[in-house]
Coordinates of C-alpha atoms in Angstrom, one line a residue:
M243 CA 146.9 138.5 100.5
P244 CA 148.3 140.0 97.3
A245 CA 150.6 138.0 95.2
I246 CA 154.0 139.1 94.0
T247 CA 155.1 137.5 90.8
V248 CA 158.9 137.7 90.4
L249 CA 160.1 137.4 86.8
P250 CA 163.1 135.1 86.3
H251 CA 166.5 136.5 87.2
P252 CA 169.6 134.5 86.3
E253 CA 171.2 134.7 89.8
I254 CA 168.6 135.7 92.3
C255 CA 165.5 133.8 91.1
P256 CA 166.3 131.7 88.0
Q257 CA 162.9 130.1 87.7
G258 CA 160.9 133.1 88.8
A259 CA 158.4 132.8 91.6
T260 CA 155.0 133.7 92.9
I261 CA 154.7 134.5 96.6
H262 CA 152.1 136.0 98.9
A263 CA 152.5 138.7 101.6
P264 CA 150.1 140.8 103.7
T265 CA 149.1 144.2 102.5
G266 CA 151.5 146.8 103.9
T267 CA 154.5 144.6 103.6
S268 CA 157.4 146.0 101.6
I269 CA 158.3 144.1 98.5
C270 CA 161.9 143.7 99.8
E271 CA 160.6 142.2 103.1
A272 CA 158.3 139.8 101.2
L273 CA 161.1 138.6 98.9
L274 CA 163.5 138.0 101.8
D275 CA 160.8 136.2 103.9
H276 CA 160.4 133.8 100.9
D277 CA 164.2 133.1 100.5
I278 CA 164.6 135.3 97.4
P279 CA 167.9 137.0 98.2
I280 CA 167.4 140.5 96.8
E281 CA 170.3 142.9 97.6
H282 CA 169.6 145.5 100.3
A283 CA 172.9 147.0 101.2
C284 CA 171.4 149.8 103.4
E285 CA 169.2 147.3 105.4
M286 CA 166.0 148.7 103.9
S287 CA 166.6 152.3 105.1
C288 CA 166.1 154.1 101.8
A289 CA 169.8 155.0 101.5
C290 CA 170.9 153.1 98.4
T291 CA 169.5 151.5 95.3
T292 CA 170.5 147.9 95.6
C293 CA 166.9 146.7 96.1
H294 CA 165.7 148.4 92.9
V295 CA 162.9 146.6 91.1
I296 CA 160.8 147.4 88.0
V297 CA 157.1 146.9 88.6
R298 CA 155.7 145.4 85.4
Q299 CA 152.1 145.1 86.7
G300 CA 150.2 146.6 89.7
Y301 CA 152.3 149.8 90.1
A302 CA 149.4 152.0 91.0
S303 CA 148.5 149.8 94.0
L304 CA 151.8 150.5 95.7
G305 CA 151.2 154.1 96.6
E306 CA 153.3 157.1 95.6
P307 CA 157.1 157.0 96.0
T308 CA 158.6 159.7 98.3
E309 CA 160.8 162.4 97.0
E310 CA 163.8 160.8 98.8
E311 CA 163.1 157.5 97.0
E312 CA 162.7 159.2 93.6
D313 CA 166.1 161.0 94.1
L314 CA 167.8 157.7 94.9
L315 CA 166.2 156.0 91.9
D316 CA 167.9 158.5 89.6
K317 CA 171.1 156.6 90.5
A318 CA 169.8 153.1 89.8
W319 CA 171.0 151.0 86.9
G320 CA 168.3 150.2 84.3
L321 CA 165.9 152.8 85.6
A322 CA 162.4 152.5 84.1
P323 CA 159.2 154.7 84.5
T324 CA 157.8 152.0 86.9
S325 CA 161.0 151.5 89.0
R326 CA 160.7 151.4 92.8
L327 CA 163.0 150.7 95.7
S328 CA 161.6 147.4 96.9
C329 CA 162.3 148.4 100.6
Q330 CA 159.9 151.4 100.1
A331 CA 157.2 149.9 97.9
R332 CA 154.5 148.5 100.2
L333 CA 151.9 146.1 98.9
G334 CA 148.4 147.3 98.4
S335 CA 145.5 145.1 97.7
Q336 CA 146.3 144.2 94.1
D337 CA 148.8 141.6 92.8
V338 CA 152.1 142.9 91.4
T339 CA 154.6 141.6 88.9
I340 CA 158.2 142.7 89.3
E341 CA 161.5 142.3 87.5
I342 CA 164.7 142.4 89.4
P343 CA 167.3 144.2 87.2
R344 CA 170.3 142.2 86.2
Y345 CA 172.7 144.6 87.7
T346 CA 172.9 147.0 90.7
I347 CA 175.3 149.8 91.6
N348 CA 177.2 147.2 93.6
H349 CA 179.8 145.8 91.2
A350 CA 181.2 143.3 93.7
R351 CA 179.4 141.4 96.4
E352 CA 180.9 139.6 99.3
R353 CA 179.9 135.9 99.6
H354 CA 180.9 134.3 102.9

């Protein structure tokens, strides 16, 4: 199983983490399954950019983004050449390292 190394994020994952998930699992699903509460306002349907991540290592193992994903990424805060929507980026056989950007297009979040 490939590993996902999550770089520290002040709110979502302050200490950083390393988790494992089966090949074919989306990064978003893997994070949520391991209690890392990444935003996903569209419920992983490729309709927003709240689950945006920057892949720091292992980008090539994720497969190519679709045109729809690339169009949405143009709206993401902190876009980088290796940005992906974590709901669309499915794990290959290699380990990946990701950074969750500090901000998303959601300026306010509801906390109940």
